[in-house]
Structure formats: structure tokens, C-alpha cells
CSV table of C-alpha atoms and ligand atoms in Angstrom, one decimal:
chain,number,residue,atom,x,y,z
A,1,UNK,CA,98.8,72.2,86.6
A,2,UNK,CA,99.0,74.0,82.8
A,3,UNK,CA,98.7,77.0,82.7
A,4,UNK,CA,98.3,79.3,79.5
A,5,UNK,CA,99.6,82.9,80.1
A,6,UNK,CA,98.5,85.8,77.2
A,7,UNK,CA,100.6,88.4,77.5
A,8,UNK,CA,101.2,91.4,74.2
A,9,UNK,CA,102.4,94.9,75.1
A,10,UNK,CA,104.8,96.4,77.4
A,11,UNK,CA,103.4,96.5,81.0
A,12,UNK,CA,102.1,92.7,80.4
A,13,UNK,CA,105.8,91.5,80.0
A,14,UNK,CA,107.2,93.0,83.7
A,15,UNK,CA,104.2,91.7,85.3
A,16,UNK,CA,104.1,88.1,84.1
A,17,UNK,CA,107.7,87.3,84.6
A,18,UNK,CA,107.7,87.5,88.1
A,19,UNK,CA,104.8,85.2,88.0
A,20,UNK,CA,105.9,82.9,85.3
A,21,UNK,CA,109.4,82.3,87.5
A,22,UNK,CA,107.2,81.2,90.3
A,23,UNK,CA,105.1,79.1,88.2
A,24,UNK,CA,108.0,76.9,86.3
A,25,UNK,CA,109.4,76.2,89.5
A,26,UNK,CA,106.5,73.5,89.8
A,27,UNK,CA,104.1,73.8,86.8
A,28,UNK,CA,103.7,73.7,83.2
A,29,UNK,CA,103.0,77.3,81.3
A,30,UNK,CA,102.9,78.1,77.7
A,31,UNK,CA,103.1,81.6,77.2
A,32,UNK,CA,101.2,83.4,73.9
A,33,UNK,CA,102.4,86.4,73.0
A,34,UNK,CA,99.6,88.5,71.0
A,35,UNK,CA,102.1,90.1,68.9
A,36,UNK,CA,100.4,93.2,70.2
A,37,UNK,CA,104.0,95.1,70.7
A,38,UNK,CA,106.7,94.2,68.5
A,39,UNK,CA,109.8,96.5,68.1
A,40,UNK,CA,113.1,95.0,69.6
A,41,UNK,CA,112.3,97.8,72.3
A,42,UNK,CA,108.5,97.4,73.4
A,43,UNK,CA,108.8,93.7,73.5
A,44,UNK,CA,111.9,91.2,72.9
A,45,UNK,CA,114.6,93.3,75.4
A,46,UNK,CA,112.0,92.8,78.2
A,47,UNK,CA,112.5,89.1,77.8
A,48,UNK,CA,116.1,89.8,77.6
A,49,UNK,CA,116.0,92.0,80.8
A,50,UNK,CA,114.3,89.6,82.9
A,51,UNK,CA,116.0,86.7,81.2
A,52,UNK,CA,112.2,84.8,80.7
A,53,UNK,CA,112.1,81.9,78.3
A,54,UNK,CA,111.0,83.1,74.3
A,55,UNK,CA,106.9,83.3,74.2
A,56,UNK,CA,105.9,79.6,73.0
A,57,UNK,CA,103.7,80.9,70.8
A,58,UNK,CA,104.1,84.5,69.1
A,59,UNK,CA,100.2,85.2,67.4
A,60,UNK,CA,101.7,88.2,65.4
A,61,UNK,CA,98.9,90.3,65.8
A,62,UNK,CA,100.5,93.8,65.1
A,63,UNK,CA,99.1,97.2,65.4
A,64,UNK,CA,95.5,98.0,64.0
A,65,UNK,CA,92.6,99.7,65.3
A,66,UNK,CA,90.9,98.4,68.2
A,67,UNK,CA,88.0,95.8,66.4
A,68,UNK,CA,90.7,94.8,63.9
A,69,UNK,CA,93.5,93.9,66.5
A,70,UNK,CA,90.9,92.0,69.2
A,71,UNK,CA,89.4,90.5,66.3
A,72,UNK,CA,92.3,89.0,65.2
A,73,UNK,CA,93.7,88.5,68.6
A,74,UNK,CA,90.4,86.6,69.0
A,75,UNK,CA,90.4,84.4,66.1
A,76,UNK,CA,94.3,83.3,66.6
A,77,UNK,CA,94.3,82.5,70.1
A,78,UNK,CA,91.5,80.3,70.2
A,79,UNK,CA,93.0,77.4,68.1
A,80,UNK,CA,96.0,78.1,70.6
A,81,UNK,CA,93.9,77.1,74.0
A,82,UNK,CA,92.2,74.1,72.1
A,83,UNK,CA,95.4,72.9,71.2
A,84,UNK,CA,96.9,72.8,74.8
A,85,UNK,CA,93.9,72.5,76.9
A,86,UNK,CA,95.4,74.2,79.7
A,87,UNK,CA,93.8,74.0,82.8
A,88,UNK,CA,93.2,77.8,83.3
A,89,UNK,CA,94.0,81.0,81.6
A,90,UNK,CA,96.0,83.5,83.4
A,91,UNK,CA,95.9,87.5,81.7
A,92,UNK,CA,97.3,90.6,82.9
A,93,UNK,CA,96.2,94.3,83.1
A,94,UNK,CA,93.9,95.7,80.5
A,95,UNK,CA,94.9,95.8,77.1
A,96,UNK,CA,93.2,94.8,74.4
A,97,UNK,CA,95.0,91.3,74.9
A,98,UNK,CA,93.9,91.2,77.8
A,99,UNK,CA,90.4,91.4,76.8
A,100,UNK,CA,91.0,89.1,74.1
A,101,UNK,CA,92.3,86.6,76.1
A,102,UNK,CA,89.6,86.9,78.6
A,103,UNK,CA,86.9,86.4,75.8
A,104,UNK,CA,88.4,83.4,74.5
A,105,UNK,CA,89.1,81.5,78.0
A,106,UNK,CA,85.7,82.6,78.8
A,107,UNK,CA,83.7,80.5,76.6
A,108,UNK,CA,86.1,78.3,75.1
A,109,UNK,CA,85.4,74.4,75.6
A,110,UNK,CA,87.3,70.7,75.1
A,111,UNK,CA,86.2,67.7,74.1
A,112,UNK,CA,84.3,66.3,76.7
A,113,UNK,CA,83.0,69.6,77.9
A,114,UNK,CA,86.1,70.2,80.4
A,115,UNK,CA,86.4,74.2,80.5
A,116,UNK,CA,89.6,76.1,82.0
A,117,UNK,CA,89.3,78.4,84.6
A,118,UNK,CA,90.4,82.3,83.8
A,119,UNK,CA,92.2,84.7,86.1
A,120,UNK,CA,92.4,88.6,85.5
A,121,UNK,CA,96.2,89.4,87.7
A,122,UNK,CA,95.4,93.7,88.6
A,123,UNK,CA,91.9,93.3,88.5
A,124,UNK,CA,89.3,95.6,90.1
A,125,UNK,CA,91.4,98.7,89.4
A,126,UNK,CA,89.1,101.5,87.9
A,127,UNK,CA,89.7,105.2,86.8
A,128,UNK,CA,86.1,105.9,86.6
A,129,UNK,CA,86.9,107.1,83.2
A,130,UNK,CA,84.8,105.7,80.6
A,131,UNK,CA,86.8,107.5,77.9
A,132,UNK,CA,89.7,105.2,78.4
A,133,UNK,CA,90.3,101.7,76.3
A,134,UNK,CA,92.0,99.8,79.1
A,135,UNK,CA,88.7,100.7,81.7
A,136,UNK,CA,86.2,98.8,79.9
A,137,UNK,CA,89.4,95.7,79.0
A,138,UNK,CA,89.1,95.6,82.4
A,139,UNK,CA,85.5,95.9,83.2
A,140,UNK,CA,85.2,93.0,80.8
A,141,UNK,CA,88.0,91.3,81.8
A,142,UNK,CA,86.9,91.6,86.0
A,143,UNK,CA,83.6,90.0,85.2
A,144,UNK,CA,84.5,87.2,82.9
A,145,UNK,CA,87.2,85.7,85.2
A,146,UNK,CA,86.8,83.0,88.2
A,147,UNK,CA,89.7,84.4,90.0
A,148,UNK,CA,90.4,88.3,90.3
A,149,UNK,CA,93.2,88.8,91.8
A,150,UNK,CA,93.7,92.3,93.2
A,151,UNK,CA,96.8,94.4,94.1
A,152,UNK,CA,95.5,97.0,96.7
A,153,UNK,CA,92.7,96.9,98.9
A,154,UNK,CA,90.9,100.2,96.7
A,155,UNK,CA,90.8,97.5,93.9
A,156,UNK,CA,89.2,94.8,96.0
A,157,UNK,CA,86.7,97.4,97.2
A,158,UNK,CA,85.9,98.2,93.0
A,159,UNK,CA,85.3,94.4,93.3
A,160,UNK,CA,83.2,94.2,96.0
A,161,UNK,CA,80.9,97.1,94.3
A,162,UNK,CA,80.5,95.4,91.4
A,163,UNK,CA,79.5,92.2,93.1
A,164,UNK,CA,82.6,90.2,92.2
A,165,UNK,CA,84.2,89.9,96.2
A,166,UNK,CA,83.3,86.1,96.0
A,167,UNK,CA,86.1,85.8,93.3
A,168,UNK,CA,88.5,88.7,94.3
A,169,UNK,CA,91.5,87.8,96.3
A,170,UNK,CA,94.0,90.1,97.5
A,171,UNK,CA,98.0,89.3,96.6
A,172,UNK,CA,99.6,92.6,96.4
A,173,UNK,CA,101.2,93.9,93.5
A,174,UNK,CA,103.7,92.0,91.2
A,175,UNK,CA,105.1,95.0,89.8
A,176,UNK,CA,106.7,95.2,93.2
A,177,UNK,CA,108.3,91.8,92.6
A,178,UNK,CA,109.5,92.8,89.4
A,179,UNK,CA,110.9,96.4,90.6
A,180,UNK,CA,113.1,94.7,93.8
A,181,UNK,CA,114.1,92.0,91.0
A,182,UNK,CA,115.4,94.7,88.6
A,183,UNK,CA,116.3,97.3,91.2
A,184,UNK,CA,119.5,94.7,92.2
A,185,UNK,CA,120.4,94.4,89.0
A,186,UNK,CA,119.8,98.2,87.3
A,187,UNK,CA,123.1,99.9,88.6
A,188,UNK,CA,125.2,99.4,85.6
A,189,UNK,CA,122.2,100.0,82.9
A,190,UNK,CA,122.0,103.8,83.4
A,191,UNK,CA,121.9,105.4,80.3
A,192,UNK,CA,124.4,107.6,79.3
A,193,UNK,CA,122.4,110.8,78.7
A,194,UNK,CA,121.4,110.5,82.4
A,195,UNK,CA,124.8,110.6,83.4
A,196,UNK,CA,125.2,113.9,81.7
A,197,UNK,CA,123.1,115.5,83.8
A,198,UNK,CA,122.5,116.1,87.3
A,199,UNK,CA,119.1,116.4,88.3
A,200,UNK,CA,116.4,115.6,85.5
A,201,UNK,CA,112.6,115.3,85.2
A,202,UNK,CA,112.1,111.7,83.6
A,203,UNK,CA,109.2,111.6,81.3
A,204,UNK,CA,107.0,109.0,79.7
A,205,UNK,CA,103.5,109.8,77.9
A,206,UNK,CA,101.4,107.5,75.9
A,207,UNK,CA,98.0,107.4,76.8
A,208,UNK,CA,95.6,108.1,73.5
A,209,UNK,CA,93.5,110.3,75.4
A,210,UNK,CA,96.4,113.0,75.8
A,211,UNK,CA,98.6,112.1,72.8
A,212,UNK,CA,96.1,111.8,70.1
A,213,UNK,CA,93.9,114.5,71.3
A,214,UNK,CA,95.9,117.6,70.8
A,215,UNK,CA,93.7,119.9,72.8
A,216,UNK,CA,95.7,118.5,75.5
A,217,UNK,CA,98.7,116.9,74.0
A,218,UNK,CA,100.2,121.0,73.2
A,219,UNK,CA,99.4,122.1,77.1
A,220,UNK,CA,101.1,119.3,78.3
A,221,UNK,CA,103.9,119.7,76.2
A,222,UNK,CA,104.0,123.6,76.8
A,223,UNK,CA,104.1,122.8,80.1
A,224,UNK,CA,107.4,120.5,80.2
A,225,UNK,CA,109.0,123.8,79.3
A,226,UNK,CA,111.2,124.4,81.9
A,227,UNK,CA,114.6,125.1,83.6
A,228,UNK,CA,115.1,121.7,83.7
A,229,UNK,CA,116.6,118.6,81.2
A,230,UNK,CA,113.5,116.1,80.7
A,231,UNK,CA,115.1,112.9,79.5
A,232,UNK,CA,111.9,111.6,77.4
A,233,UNK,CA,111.7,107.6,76.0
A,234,UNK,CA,109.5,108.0,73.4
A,235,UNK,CA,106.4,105.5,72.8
A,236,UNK,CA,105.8,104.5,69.3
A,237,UNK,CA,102.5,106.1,69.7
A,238,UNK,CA,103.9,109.4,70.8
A,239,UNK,CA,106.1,109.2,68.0
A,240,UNK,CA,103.7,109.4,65.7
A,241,UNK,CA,101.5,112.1,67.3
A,242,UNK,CA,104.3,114.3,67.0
A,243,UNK,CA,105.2,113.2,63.4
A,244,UNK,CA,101.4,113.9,62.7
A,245,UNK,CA,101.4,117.0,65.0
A,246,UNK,CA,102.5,120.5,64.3
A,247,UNK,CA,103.7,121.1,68.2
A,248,UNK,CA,107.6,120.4,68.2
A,249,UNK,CA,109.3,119.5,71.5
A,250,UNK,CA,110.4,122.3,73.9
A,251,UNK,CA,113.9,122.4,73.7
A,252,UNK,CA,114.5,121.2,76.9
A,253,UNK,CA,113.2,118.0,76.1
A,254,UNK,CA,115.5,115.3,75.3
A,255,UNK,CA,113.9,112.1,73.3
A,256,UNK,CA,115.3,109.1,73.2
A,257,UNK,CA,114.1,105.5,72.4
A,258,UNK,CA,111.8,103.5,74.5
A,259,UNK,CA,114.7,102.0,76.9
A,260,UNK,CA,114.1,98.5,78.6
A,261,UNK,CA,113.0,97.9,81.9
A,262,UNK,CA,116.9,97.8,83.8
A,263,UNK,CA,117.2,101.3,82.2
A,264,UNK,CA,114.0,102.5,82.8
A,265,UNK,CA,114.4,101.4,87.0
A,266,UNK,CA,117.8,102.6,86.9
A,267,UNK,CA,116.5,106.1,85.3
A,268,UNK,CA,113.6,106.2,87.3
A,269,UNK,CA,115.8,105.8,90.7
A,270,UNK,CA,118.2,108.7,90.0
A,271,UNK,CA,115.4,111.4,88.7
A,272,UNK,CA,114.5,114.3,90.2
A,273,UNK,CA,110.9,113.9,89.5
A,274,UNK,CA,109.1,111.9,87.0
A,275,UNK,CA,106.0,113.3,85.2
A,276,UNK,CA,104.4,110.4,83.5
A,277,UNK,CA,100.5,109.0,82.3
A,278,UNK,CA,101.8,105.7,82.6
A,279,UNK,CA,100.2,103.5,85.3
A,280,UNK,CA,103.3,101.2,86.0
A,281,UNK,CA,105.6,104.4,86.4
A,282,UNK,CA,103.6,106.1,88.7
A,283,UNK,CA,104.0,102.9,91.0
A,284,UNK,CA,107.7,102.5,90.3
A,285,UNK,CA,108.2,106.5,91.1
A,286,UNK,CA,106.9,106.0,94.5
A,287,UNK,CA,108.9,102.6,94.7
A,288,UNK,CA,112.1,104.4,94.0
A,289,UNK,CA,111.1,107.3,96.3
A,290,UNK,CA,110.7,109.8,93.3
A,291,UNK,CA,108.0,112.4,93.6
A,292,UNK,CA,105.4,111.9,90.5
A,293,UNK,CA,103.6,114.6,88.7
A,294,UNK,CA,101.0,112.6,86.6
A,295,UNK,CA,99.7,113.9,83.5
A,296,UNK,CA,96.0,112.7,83.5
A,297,UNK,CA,92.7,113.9,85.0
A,298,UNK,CA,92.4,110.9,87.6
A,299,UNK,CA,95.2,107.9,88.6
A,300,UNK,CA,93.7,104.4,89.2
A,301,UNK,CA,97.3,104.5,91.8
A,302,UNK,CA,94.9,106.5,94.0
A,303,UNK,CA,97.2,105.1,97.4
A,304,UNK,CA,100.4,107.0,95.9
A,305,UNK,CA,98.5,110.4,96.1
A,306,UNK,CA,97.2,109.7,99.4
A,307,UNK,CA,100.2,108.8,100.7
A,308,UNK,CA,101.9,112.5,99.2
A,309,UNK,CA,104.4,111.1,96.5
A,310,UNK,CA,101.7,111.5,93.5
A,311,UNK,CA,100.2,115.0,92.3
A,312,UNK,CA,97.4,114.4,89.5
A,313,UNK,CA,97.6,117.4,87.2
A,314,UNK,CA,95.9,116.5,84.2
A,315,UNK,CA,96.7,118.7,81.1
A,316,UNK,CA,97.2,122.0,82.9
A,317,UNK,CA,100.0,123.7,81.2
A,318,UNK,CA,101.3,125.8,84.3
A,319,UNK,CA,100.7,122.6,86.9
A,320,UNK,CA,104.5,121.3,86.2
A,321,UNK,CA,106.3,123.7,86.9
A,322,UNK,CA,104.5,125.1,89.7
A,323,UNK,CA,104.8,121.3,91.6
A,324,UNK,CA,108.7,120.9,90.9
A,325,UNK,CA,108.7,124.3,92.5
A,326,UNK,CA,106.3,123.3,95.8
A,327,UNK,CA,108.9,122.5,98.1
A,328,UNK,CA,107.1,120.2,100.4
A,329,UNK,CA,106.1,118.2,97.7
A,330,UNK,CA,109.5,118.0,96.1
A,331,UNK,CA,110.9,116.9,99.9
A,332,UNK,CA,111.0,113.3,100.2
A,333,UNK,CA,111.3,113.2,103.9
A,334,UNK,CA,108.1,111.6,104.4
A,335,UNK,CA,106.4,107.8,105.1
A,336,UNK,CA,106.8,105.4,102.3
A,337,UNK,CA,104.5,102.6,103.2
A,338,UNK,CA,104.6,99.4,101.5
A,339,UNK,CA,101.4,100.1,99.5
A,340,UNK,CA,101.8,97.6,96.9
A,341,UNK,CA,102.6,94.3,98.5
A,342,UNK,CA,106.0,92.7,99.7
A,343,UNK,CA,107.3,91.7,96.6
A,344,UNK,CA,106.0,88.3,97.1
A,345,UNK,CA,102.5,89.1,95.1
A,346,UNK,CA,103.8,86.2,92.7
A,347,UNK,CA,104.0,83.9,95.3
A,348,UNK,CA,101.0,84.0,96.4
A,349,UNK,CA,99.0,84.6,92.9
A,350,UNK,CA,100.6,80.7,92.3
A,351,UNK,CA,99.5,79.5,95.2
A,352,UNK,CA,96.1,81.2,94.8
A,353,UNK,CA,95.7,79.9,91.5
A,354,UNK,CA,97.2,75.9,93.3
A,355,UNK,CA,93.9,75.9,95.6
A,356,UNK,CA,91.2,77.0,92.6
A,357,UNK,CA,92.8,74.3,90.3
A,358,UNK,CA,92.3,71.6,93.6
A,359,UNK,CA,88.9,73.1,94.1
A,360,UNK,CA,87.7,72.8,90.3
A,361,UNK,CA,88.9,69.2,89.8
A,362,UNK,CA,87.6,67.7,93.0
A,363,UNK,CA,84.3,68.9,92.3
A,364,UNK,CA,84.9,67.1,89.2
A,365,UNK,CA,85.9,64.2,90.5
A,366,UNK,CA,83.5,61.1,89.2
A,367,UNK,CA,83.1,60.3,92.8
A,368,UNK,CA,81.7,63.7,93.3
A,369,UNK,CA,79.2,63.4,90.8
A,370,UNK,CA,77.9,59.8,91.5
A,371,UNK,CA,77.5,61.6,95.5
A,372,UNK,CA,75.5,64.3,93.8
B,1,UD1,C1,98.7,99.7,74.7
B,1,UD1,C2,97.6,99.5,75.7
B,1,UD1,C3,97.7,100.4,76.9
B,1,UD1,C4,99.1,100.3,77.5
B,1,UD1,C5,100.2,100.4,76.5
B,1,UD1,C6,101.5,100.1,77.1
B,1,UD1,C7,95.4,98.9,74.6
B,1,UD1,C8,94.1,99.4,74.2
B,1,UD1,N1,96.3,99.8,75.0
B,1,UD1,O1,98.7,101.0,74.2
B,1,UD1,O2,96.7,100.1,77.8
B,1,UD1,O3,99.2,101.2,78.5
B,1,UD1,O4,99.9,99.5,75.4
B,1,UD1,O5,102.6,100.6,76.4
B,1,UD1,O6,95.7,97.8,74.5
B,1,UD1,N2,103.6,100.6,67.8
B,1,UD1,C9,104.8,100.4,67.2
B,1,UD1,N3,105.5,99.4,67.7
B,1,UD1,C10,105.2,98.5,68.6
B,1,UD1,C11,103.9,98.7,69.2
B,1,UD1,C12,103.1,99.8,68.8
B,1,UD1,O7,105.2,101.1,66.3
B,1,UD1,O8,105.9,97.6,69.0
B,1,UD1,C13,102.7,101.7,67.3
B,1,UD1,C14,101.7,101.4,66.3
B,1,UD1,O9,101.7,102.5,65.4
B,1,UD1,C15,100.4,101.3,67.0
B,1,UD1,C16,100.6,102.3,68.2
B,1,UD1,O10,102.0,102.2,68.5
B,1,UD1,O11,99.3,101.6,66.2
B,1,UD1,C17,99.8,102.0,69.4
B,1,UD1,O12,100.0,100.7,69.8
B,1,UD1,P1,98.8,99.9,70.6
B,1,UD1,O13,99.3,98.6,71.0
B,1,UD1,O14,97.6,99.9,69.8
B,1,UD1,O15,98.5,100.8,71.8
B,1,UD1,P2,99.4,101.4,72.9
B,1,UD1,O16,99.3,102.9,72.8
B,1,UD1,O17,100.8,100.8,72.8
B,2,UDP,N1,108.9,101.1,80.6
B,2,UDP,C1,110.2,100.8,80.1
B,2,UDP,N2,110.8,101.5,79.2
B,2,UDP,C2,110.2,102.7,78.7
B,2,UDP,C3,108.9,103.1,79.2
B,2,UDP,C4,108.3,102.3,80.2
B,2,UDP,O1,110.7,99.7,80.5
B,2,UDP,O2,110.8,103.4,77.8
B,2,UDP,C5,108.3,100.3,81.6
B,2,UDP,C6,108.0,100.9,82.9
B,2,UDP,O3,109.1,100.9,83.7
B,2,UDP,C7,106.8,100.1,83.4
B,2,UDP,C8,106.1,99.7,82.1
B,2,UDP,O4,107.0,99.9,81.1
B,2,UDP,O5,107.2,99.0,84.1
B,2,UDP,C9,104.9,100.6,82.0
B,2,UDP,O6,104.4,100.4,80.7
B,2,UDP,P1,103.6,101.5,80.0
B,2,UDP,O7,103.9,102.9,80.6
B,2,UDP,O8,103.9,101.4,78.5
B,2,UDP,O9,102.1,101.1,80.3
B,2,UDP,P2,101.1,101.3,81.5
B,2,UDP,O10,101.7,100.9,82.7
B,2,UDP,O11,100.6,102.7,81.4
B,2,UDP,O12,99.9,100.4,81.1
């Protein structure tokens, strides 16, 4: 089986390499980088950390609004697919490359009519928020694939709403396989502001609905102003919000470059709460047993909140401080289900995508169609 895998920013790297180890232990994948992140930081030392093979293909998309960069994304990958003729397309998450890459695989044809198959790895998770970019990516992205391939049950209920449980297969979450992967090897990778400090809130924020909107990029900030050291990798996005911005920092605050993913799990682990709008660190916060204060109006991660580990704040300025000083919610001592999976989520997406590539070329076997 050839596989094509489209990966392009941050989130997209930690979940495929779990999955692309499991698939070049017995199959062919070429892997296309968008070229939708680029610095050393949001891209190459992810490859590093989870020593994967170089992209095959790099499209060099960059940065641009959200027409331009599809657009292009678009326009560059399809010669890509033609070339290789893989027998499906496999996308993560719901970027704009994932969108792109679910466009293209979606109505792309070879010579001889022969079509690959697409499918969407974290589909059927909704935040019900239309506002957001990545909810209609994955809208899009849900509906044009054959396979979706869900990591909780709350996402194969989405599914089954929309009328897509035919094609929706529960595997667990990979993010899980790439956490126990990195959590073995994250010891020595602590950075060494962390180790200044005791107890610190780790924080990441990059969502454009809070950083480029400052009606609620200032509360939020405001409301990080506390007793406490918050060790703070910046996003390139964030970065230039508060360039752009007039709202400094609280001095509490410490930025620091995005870190790659060993320091990130090995930061995460040794927090003493995490206050994010990132949908991967809310996951690993409950993975490493770190209470989560999430800086958004709704979580797709609904399970984590259920379960007592995740408080959904949104941009409420006195909501921080008032959770780090809840007690019972700062107290670990409770259940930590395995929400997310097993860690074998990779596993089984290979195997899942073994039985559709059997399916679709025995029913187009000649001998199949002369029966018909
Ligand atoms: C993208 C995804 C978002 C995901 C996030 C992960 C979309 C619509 N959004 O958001 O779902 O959560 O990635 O981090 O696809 N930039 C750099 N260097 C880089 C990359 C970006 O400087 O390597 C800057 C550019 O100024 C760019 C801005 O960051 O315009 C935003 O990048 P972009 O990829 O458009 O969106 P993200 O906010 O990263
Ligand atoms: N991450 C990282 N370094 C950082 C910030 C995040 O390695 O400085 C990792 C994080 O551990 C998680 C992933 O990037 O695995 C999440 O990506 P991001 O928050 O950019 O996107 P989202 O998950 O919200 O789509």
C-alpha cells in the first residue's frame, strides 16, 4: 500500500509520526509537507524530536491569509498526488492543510480513472463554534473523506449526527502514542528556566480568536497576573499580536521561544498548572496529570472537563486566579481514566486503513466487474 501523508503546522507533525512509524514498518509513504510552518522551531526540531525521516516533498507554502495559503496549498499539492498515485490520502486535524489536502484527494483522478481513497485521522471533533477556522477545515475535511477515523467516542457521536457513522471508526487518540513515546525520553530536555523555579503555571496561547481580537487578548493577559512564574513559549502568531498590541506582558510572565515537543512534555509534566487554548495541550495536561485552565469559551476535549482535570474559562480576567486558588480543583487525587486510547491509536489507524485498501481493490478487481 502507498500511502501520501499531508502534514504543515505544528500539531500535524506529533500526530503523524506515531502513525508514519507504524506505516514504514510494512508500507510505502511519501510525506508532503505544506510548508504551512517553517521556523527551525514550529517545524524541523519536531522531526528531529521524534527522529521521522525529512518530508519527501516540502510545497513551501508559507504564511498568508487564509484563500492565499489554501489556494496555493491547493495548486502545489495536486501535481504531487498525480505524480505518486498513492493509493489513499491520509490528513490530520484541521488546518488549512488539512483542508487543502482533503480537497485535492477528494476529487483528484489517474489515468485510467483509478481514484485514492482519503482519510481525515481526529475527525468528528466539533466546538460548535462557527467563528473558528479549524471547525469548518474539519467540517469539510469529515465529509469529504472515506474513512474518519475518530479519537473519542463524543467525536464518533459528531459523526453519527452528521450522517457520516458508516465511515467513522473509532482508534483512540495518537497524541497518546506520541506523549508515552516522548514522555520516556523527555527527562533530560527540561528547560533551564523551569529548573529555576519551583512551581509554575505553563502557558501557551495562539488561537486567532483570542490573540488577534484584543477585546479578549488584554483580559486574558490581565488575568495571568499573578503570584506565580508563568513560563510562556511564544507562538509566532502571539508574537506578533503583542508586537502589534499596546498590552505588554505582566511581569510575571516569562516568554520564551516555541520549545519542541521533548521540552514541551517534559515542561508540561513538572507544571503546576497549565492554562492553555491549545487543543493538543489540554490533552497532554490531563496525560501528565496537570490540572488545565483553558482559555477559550468551549473545549472540543469535552471528556477532560468531565472527568475534573479541565476548567473552561474563556477570557474572564479574574477566572485564573480564582481556579489556581480552588483547592479541589488544584488536588490531583482523583480518577485519571484512559480517555484518549492506549497509545496504540497508530496501530490500529494502519490496520484500519489495511482493510479499506483490501476492500477498495477487490471491488475493483476485473473479476468483480465481469460478476457485476
Ligand atoms: C495554525 C492552524 C491552527 C493550529 C496552529 C498550530 C489554521 C487555520 N490554523 O494556526 O489550527 O492550532 O496552526 O500551531 O490552519 N508564523 C511564523 N512562522 C511559522 C509559522 C507561522 O512566523 O513557522 C507566523 C506567520 O506570521 C503567520 C502566523 O504565524 O502568518 C500564523 O500562522 P498560520 O499557520 O496561518 O496559523 P497558526 O496560528 O499557526
Ligand atoms: N507544542 C510544542 N512546543 C510549544 C508549544 C506546543 O511542542 O512551544 C506542542 C504541544 O505539546 C502539542 C502541540 O504542539 O503537542 C500542539 O500544537 P498547537 O498548540 O500549536 O496546536 P493545537 O493543538 O491547538 O492545534
Amino acid at each position: 500500500m502507498r500511502v501520501l501523508t499531508v502534514v504543515g503546522a505544528r500539531p500535524q507533525f506529533v500526530k503523524a509520526a506515531p502513525v508514519s512509524r507504524a506505516l514504514r514498518a510494512d508500507h510505502d509513504e511519501i510525506l508532503v509537507h505544506t510548508g504551512q510552518h517553517y521556523d527551525d522551531a514550529m517545524s524541523a526540531a519536531f522531526f528531529r524530536d521524534f527522529e521521522m525521516p525529512e518530508p519527501d516533498v516540502n510545497l513551501e507554502v508559507g504564511s498568508g491569509s487564509h484563500g492565499a495559503m489554501t489556494g496555493e496549498m491547493l495548486r502545489r499539492l495536486e501535481p504531487v498526488v498525480l505524480a505518486h498515485e498513492p493509493d489513499g490520502v491520509l490528513v490530520y486535524g484541521d488546518t488549512n492543510s488539512t483542508l487543502a489536502a482533503a480537497v485535492v484527494a477528494s476529487k483528484i483522478a489517474y489515468d485510467g480513472g483509478r481514484r485514492p481513497w482519503l482519510a481525515h485521522v481526529e475527525a468528528g471533533l466539533r466546538s460548535f463554534n462557527r467563528r473558528m477556522p479549524e471547525e469548518r477545515n474539519r467540517i469539510v475535511a469529515d465529509h469529504l473523506s472515506d474513512m474518519c477515523l475518530a479519537p473519542t467516542a463524543a467525536a464518533m457521536a459528531n459523526l453519527a449526527r452528521e450522517g457520516l457513522d458508516e465511515r467513522a471508526l473509532l482508534v483512540g487518540d495518537v497524541m497518546v502514542d506520541a506523549h508515552a513515546w516522548a514522555v520516556e525520553r523527555a527527562g533530560a530536555h527540561l528547560p533551564a528556566v523551569a529548573r529555576e523555579h519551583d512551581r509554575y503555571v505553563l502557558l501557551t496561547m495562539h488561537r486567532a480568536e483570542n490573540v488577534d481580537d484584543p477585546s479578549r487578548f488584554a483580559p486574558i493577559l490581565d488575568g495571568l497576573s499573578l503570584d506565580l512564574p508563568v513560563i510562556f513559549p511564544v507562538h509566532p502568531r502571539t508574537r506578533a499580536a503583542l508586537e502589534r498590541g499596546s498590552h505588554g506582558l505582566p511581569d510575571n510572565i516569562i516568554p520564551i521561544a516555541p520549545v519542541g515537543y521533548l521540552e514541551m512534555v517534559a515542561l508540561e509534566s513538572r507544571a503546576y498548572a497549565i492554562a492553555t487554548d491549545s487543543g493538543g495541550v489540554q490533552k497532554e495536561a490531563y496525560l501528565s496529570g496537570v490540572p488545565c485552565i483553558t482559555l477559550r469559551s468551549e473545549t472540543e476535549w469535552v471528556e477532560t472537563v468531565e472527568a475534573g482535570w479541565n476548567r473552561v474559562v474563556d477570557a474572564d480576567p479574574t477566572a485564573v486566579a480564582a481556579t489556581l486558588a480552588d483547592e479541589a480543583f488544584m488536588n490531583r487525587d482523583r480518577p485519571r481514566p484512559a480517555l484518549y486510547g492506549d497509545a496504540h491509536a497508530a496501530a490500529r489507524i494502519v490496520a484500519a486503513l489495511e482493510s479499506h485498501h483490501a476492500r477498495v481493490t477487490e471491488a475493483r478487481s476485473p473479476q468483480k466487474e465481469t460478476a457485476q
